Coordinates of C-alpha atoms and ligand atoms in Angstrom, one line a residue:
X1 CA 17.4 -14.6 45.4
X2 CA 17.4 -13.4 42.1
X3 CA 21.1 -12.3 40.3
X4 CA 21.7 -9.1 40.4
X5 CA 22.4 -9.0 36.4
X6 CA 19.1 -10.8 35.5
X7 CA 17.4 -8.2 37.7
X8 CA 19.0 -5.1 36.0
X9 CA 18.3 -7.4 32.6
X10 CA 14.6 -7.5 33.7
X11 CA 14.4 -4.3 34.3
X12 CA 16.0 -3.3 31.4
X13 CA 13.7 -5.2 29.0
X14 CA 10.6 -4.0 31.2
X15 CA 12.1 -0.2 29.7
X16 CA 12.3 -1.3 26.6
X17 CA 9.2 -2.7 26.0
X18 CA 7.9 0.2 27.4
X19 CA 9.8 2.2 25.1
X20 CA 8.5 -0.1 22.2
X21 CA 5.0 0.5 23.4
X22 CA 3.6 3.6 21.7
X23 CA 5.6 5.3 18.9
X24 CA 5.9 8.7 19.3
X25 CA 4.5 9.9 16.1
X26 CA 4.7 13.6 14.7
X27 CA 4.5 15.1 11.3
X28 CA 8.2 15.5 11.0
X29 CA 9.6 12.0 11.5
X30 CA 11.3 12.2 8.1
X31 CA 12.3 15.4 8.3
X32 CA 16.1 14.2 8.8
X33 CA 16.2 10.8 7.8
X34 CA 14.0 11.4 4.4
X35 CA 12.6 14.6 3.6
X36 CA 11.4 13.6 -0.2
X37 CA 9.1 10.7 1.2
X38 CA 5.8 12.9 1.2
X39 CA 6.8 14.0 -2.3
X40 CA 7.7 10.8 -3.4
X41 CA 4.6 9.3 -2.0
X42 CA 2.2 11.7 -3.8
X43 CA 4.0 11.6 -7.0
X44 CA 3.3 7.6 -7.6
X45 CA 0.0 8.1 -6.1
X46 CA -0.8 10.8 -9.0
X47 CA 0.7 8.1 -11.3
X48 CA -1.5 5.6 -9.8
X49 CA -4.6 7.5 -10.0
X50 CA -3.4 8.6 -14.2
X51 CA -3.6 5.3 -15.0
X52 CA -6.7 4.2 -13.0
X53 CA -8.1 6.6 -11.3
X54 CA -10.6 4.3 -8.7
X55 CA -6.6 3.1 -7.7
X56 CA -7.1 6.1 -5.5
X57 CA -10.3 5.0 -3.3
X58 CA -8.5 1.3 -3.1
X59 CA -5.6 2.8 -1.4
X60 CA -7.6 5.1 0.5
X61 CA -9.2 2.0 2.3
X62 CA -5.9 0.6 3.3
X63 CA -5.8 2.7 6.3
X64 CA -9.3 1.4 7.5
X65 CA -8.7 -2.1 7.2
X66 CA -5.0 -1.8 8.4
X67 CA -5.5 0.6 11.2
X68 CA -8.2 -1.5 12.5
X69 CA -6.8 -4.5 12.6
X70 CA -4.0 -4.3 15.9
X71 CA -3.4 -1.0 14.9
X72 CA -2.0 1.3 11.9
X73 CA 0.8 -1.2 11.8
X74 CA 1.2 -2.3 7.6
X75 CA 0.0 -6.3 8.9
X76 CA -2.4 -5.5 6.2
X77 CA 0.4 -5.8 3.2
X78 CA 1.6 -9.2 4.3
X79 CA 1.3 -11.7 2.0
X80 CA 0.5 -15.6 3.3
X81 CA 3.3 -17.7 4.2
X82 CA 3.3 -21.3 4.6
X83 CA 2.9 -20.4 8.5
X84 CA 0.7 -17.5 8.8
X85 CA -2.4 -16.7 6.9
X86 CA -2.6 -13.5 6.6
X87 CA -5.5 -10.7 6.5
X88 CA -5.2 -10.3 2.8
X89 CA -8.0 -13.6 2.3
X90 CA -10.0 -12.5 5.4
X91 CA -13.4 -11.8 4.7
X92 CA -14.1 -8.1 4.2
X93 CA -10.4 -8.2 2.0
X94 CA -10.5 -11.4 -0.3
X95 CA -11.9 -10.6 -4.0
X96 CA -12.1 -7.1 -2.4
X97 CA -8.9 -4.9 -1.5
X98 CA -7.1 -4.2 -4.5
X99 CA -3.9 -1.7 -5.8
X100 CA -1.4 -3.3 -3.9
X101 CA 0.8 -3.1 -6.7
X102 CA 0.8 0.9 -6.0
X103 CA 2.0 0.5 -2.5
X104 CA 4.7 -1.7 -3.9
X105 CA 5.8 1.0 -6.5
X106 CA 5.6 3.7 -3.7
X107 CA 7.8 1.5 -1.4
X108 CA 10.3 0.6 -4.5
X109 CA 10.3 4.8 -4.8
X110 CA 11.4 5.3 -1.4
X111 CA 13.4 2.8 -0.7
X112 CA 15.3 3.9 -3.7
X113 CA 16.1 7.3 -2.2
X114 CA 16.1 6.1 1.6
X115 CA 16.7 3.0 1.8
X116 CA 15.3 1.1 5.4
X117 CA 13.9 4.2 6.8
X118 CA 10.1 5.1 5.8
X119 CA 7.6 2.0 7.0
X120 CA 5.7 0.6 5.2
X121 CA 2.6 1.2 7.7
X122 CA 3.4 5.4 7.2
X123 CA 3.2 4.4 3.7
X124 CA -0.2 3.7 4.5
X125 CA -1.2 7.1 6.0
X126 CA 0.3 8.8 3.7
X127 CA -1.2 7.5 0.5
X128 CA -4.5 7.6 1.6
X129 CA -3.6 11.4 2.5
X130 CA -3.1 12.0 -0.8
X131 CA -5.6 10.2 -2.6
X132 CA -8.1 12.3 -0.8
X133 CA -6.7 15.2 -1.4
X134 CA -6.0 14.3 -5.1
X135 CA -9.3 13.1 -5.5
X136 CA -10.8 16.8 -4.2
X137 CA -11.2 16.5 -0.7
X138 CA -9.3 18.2 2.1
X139 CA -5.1 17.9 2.5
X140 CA -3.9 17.3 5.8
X141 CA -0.9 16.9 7.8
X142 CA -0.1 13.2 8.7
X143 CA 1.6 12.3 11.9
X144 CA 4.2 9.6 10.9
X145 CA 6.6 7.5 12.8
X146 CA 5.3 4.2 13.1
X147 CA 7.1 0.7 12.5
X148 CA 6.1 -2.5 10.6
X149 CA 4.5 -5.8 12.2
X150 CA 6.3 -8.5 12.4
X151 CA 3.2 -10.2 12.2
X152 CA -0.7 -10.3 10.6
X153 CA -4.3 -11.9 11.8
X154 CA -6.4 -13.3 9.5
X155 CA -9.0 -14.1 12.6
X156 CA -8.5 -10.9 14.0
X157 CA -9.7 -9.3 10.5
X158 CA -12.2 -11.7 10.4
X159 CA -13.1 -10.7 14.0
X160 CA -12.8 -6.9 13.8
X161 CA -13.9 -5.6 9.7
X162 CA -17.6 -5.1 9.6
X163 CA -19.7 -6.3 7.2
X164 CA -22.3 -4.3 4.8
X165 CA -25.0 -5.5 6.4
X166 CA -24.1 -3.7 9.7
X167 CA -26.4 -1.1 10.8
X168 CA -25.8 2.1 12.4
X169 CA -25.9 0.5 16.3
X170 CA -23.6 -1.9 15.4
X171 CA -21.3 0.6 14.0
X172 CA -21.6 3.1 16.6
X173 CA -20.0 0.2 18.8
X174 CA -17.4 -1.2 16.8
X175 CA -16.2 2.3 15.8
X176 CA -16.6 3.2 19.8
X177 CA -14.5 0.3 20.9
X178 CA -11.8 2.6 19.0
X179 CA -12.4 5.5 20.7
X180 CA -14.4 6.7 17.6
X181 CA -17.3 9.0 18.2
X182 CA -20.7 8.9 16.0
X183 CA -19.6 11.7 14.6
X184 CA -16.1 10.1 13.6
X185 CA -17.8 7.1 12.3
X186 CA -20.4 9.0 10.2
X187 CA -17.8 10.8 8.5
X188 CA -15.3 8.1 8.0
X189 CA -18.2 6.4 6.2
X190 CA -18.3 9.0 3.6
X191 CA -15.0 7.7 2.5
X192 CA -17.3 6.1 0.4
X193 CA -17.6 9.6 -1.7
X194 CA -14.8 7.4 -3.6
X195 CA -14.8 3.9 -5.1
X196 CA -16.8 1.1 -5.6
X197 CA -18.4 -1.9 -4.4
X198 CA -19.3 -5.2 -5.9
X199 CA -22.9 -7.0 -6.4
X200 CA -21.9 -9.2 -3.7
X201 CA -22.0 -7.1 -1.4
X202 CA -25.2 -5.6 -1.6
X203 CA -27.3 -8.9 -3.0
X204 CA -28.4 -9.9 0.7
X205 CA -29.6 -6.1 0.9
X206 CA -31.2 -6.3 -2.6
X207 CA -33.1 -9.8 -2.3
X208 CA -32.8 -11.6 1.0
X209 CA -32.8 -8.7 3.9
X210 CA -37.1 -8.5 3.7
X211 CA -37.3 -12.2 4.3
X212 CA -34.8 -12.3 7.1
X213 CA -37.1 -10.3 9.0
X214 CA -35.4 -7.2 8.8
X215 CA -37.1 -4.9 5.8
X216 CA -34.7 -2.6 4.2
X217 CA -37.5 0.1 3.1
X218 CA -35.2 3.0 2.3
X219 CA -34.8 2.7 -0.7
X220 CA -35.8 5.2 -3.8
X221 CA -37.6 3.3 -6.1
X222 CA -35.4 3.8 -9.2
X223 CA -32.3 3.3 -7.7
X224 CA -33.7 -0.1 -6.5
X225 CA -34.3 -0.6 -9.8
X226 CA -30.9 0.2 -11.1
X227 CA -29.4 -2.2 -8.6
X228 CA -31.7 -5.0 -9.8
X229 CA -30.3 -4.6 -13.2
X230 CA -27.0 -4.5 -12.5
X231 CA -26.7 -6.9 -9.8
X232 CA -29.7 -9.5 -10.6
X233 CA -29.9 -12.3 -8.9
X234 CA -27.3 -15.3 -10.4
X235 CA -25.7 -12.6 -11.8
X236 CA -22.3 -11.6 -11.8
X237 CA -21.3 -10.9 -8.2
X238 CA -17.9 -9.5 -9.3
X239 CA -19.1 -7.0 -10.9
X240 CA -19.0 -3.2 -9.8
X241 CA -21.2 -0.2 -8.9
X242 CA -20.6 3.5 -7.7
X243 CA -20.6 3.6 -4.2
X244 CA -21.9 7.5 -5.2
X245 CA -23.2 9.0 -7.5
X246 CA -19.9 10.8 -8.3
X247 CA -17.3 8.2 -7.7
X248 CA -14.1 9.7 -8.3
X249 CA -14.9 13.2 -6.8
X250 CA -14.4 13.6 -2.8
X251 CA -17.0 15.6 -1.8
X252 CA -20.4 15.4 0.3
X253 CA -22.8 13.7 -2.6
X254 CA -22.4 10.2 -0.8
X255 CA -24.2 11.9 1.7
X256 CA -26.5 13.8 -0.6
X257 CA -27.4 10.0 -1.9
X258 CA -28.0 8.9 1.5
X259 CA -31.1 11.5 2.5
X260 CA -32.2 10.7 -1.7
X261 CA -32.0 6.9 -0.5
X262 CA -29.5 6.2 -2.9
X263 CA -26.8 4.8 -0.1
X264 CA -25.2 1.4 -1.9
X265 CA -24.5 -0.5 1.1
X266 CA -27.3 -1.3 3.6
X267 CA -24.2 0.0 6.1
X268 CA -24.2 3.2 4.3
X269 CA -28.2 3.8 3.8
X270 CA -28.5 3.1 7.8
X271 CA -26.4 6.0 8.8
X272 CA -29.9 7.9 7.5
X273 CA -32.4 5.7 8.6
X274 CA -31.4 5.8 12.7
X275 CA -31.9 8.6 14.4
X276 CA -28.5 8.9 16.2
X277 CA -27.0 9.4 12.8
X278 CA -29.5 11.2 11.0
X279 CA -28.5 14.5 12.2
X280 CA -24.6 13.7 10.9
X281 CA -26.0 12.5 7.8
X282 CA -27.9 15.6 6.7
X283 CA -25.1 18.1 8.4
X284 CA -22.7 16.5 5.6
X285 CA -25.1 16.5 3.3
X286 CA -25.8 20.1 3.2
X287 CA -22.6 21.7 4.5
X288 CA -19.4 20.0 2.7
X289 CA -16.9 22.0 4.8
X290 CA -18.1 20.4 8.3
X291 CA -17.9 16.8 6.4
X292 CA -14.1 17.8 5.6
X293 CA -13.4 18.5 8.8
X294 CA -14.6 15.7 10.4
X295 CA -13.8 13.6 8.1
X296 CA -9.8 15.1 8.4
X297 CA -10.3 14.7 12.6
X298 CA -11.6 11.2 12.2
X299 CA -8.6 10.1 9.7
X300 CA -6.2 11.4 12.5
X301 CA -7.7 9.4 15.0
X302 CA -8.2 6.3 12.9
X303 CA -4.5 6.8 12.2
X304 CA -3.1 7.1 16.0
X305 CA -4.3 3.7 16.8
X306 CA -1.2 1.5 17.4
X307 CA -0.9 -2.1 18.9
X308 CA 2.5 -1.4 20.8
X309 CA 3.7 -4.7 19.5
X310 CA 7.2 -4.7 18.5
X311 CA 7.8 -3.5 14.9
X312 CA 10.6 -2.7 12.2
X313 CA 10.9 -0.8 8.7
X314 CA 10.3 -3.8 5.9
X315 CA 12.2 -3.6 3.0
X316 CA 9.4 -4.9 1.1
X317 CA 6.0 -4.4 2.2
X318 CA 4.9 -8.0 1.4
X319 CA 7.2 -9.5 3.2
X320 CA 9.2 -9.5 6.9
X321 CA 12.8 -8.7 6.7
X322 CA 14.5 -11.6 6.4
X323 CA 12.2 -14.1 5.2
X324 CA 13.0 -15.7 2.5
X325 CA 11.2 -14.6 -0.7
X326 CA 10.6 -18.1 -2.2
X327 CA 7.9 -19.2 0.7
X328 CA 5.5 -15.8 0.0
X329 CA 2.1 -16.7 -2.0
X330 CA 1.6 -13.9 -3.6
X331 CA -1.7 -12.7 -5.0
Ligands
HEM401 C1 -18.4 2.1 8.5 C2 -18.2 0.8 8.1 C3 -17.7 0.4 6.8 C4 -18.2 -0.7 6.1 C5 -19.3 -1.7 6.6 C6 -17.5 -0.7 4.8 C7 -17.7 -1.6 3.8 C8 -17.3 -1.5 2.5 C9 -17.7 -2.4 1.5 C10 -18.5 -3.7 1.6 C11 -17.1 -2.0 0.3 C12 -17.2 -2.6 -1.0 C13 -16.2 -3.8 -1.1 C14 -16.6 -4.7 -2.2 O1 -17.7 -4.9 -2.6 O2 -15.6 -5.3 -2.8 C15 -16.3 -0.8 0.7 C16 -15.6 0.0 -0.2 C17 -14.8 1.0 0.2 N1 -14.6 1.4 1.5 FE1 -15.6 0.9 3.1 N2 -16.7 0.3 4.7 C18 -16.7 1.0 5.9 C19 -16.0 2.1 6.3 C20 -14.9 2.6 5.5 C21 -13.9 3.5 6.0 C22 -13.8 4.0 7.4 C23 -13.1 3.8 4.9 C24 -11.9 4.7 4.8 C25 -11.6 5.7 5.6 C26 -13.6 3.1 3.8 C27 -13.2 3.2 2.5 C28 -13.7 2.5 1.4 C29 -13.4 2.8 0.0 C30 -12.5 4.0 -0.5 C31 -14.0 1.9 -0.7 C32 -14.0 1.7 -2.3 C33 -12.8 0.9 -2.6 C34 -12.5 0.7 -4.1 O3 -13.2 1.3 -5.0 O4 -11.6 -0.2 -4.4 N3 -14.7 2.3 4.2 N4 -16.5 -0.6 2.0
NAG402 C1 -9.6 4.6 24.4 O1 -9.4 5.6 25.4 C2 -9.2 5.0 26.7 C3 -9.2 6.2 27.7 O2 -8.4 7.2 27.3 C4 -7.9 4.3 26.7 O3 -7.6 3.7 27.9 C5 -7.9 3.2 25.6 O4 -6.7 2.5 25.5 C6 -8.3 3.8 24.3 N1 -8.5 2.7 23.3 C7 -8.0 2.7 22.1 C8 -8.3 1.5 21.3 O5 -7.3 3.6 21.7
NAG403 C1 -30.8 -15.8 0.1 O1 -31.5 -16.8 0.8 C2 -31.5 -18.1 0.0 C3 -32.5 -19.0 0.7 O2 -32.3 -19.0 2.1 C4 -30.1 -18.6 0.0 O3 -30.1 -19.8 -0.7 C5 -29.2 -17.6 -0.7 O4 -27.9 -18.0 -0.7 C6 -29.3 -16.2 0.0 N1 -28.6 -15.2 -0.8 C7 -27.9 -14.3 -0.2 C8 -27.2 -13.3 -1.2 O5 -27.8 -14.2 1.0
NAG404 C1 -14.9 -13.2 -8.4 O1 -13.5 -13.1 -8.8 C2 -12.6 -13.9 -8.1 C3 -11.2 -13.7 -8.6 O2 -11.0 -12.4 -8.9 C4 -13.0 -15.4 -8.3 O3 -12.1 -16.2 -7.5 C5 -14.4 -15.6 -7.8 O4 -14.8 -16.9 -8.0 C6 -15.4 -14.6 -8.5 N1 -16.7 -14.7 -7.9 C7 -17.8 -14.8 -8.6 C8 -19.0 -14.9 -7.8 O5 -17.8 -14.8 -9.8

């Protein structure tokens, strides 16, 4: 027979974990606590983006790869530790995600004002917000409120993050296992209205994807060409192309470049090429407004996914509270 005080203590940690479950987020979860952090936020970003502007579409893509992987939850910031490798080296990140440093400066900001109260993970949301909506694209209100993990996965990145190569069916699927419609996933793609990419991810599509069995005809001519001088083969996989043809303006010309045949990644040009996309593709394309607006609903979405793991505000974003500093390989 069990003690009445371990039964009460069971119960009691069965509420709390409940409790601990799903954050209830909402747009005015600083409103007390720290109403300057949306300000504060967008001012750095600003800074950020004055002194390299693509620092914008890097941030932006936080969200994705954070949100993804066990939820919008900041793993995604942790540095490596002797004891846990963490999802900045995973595959779709290493050589890849960049601007930390401005998620740093943003967290230095607020913690300077607030200190311990805005996470690291809202940080997140509310950066890639703004660089949206400083880039030209559509502002809207973020729903905030969530904690820090206490822990990343490299193998769950590794797992989860899809690779250029995907095509549309795999998408649709990955993207559905989130609850994300076609529609959401179409329009989440056109993130790519920002940023860039590097040769290496687009040399299988440029020189390998034909011989694998799996031809890769849409293509415009002269952009293949383009690609094949810029990224030719034992050539500089490092180095960086426009993943649009106007790569620091948020607007629907990703989409444009898609029906042109001008898509960068073989992930992007296959949101034209099957049908159950098509239709997305060319509503973007021609009407910027319904792009924005599914692009804002998608970004909502993408930014309610939570783990319900246990959490806490970090101090530094790098870094859980309380380890020591000395063990963190930073990159
Ligand atoms: C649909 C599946 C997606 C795939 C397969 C994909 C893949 C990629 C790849 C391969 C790159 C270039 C990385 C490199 O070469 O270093 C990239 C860049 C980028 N991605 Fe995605 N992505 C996807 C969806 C998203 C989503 C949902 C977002 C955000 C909402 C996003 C935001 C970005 C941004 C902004 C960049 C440019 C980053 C920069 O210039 O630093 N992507 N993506
Ligand atoms: C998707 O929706 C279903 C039904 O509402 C829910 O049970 C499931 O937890 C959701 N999955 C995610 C990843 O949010
Ligand atoms: C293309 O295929 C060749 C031969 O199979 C291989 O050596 C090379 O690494 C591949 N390149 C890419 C970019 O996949
Ligand atoms: C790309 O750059 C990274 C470091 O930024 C380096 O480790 C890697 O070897 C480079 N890759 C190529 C193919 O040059």
């Amino acid at each position: 027979m069990a003690h009445p005080s371990a039964v009460s203590l069971l119960l009691f940690l069965a509420a709390a974990a409940a409790a601990s479950a799903l954050a209830d987020l909402h747009p005015e979860f600083y409103s007390e606590t720290c109403p300057d952090a949306e300000l504060i936020v967008r001012e750095v970003m600003w800074m950020a983006m004055i002194r390299e502007p693509r620092s914008a579409a890097s941030v932006m893509r936080f969200q994705f790869h954070d949100c993804f992987v066990n939820g919008c939850d900041g793993s995604l910031l942790l540095d490596d530790t002797p004891t846990m490798l963490g999802e900045k080296m995973a595959l779709s990140n290493i050589n890849s995600l960049r601007s930390f440093e401005v998620i740093d400066e943003i967290k230095t900001a607020v913690e300077a004002v607030c200190p311990r109260i805005v996470s690291c993970a809202d940080i997140v949301i509310m950066a890639a917000r703004d660089a949206v909506a400083l880039t030209g694209g559509p502002y809207w209100k973020v729903k905030l409120g969530r904690k820090d993990s206490l822990i990343a996965s490299q193998e769950d990145s590794n797992n989860i993050m899809p690779s250029p190569r995907s095509d549309a069916r795999y998408l649709i699927d990955l993207f559905g296992r989130f609850n994300l419609s076609t529609r959401d996933m179409v329009a989440l793609s056109g993130s790519h209205s920002i940023g860039q990419g590097r040769c290496f991810s687009v040399m299988f599509r440029l020189y390998n994807q034909s011989a694998s069995g799996q031809p890769d005809p849409e293509l415009d001519p002269d952009y293949r060409l383009k690609l094949d001088k810029m990224c030719p083969i034992g050539g500089d996989e490092n180095a960086t192309v426009d993943l649009d043809a106007t790569p620091l303006v948020f607007d629907n010309q990703y989409f444009k470049d898609l029906v042109a045949r001008r898509g960068f990644l073989n992930s992007d040009q296959t949101l034209y090429t099957w049908s159950e996309t098509r239709e997305y593709v060319r509503l973007f394309s021609e009407d910027q407004e319904e792009f924005f607006k599914a692009f804002v609903e998608g970004m909502i979405k993408m930014g309610d996914l939570q783990s319900g793991r246990p959490g806490d505000v970090r101090q530094n974003c790098r870094v859980v509270n309380g380890q020591p500093m000395e063990n963190l390989m930073e990159y």
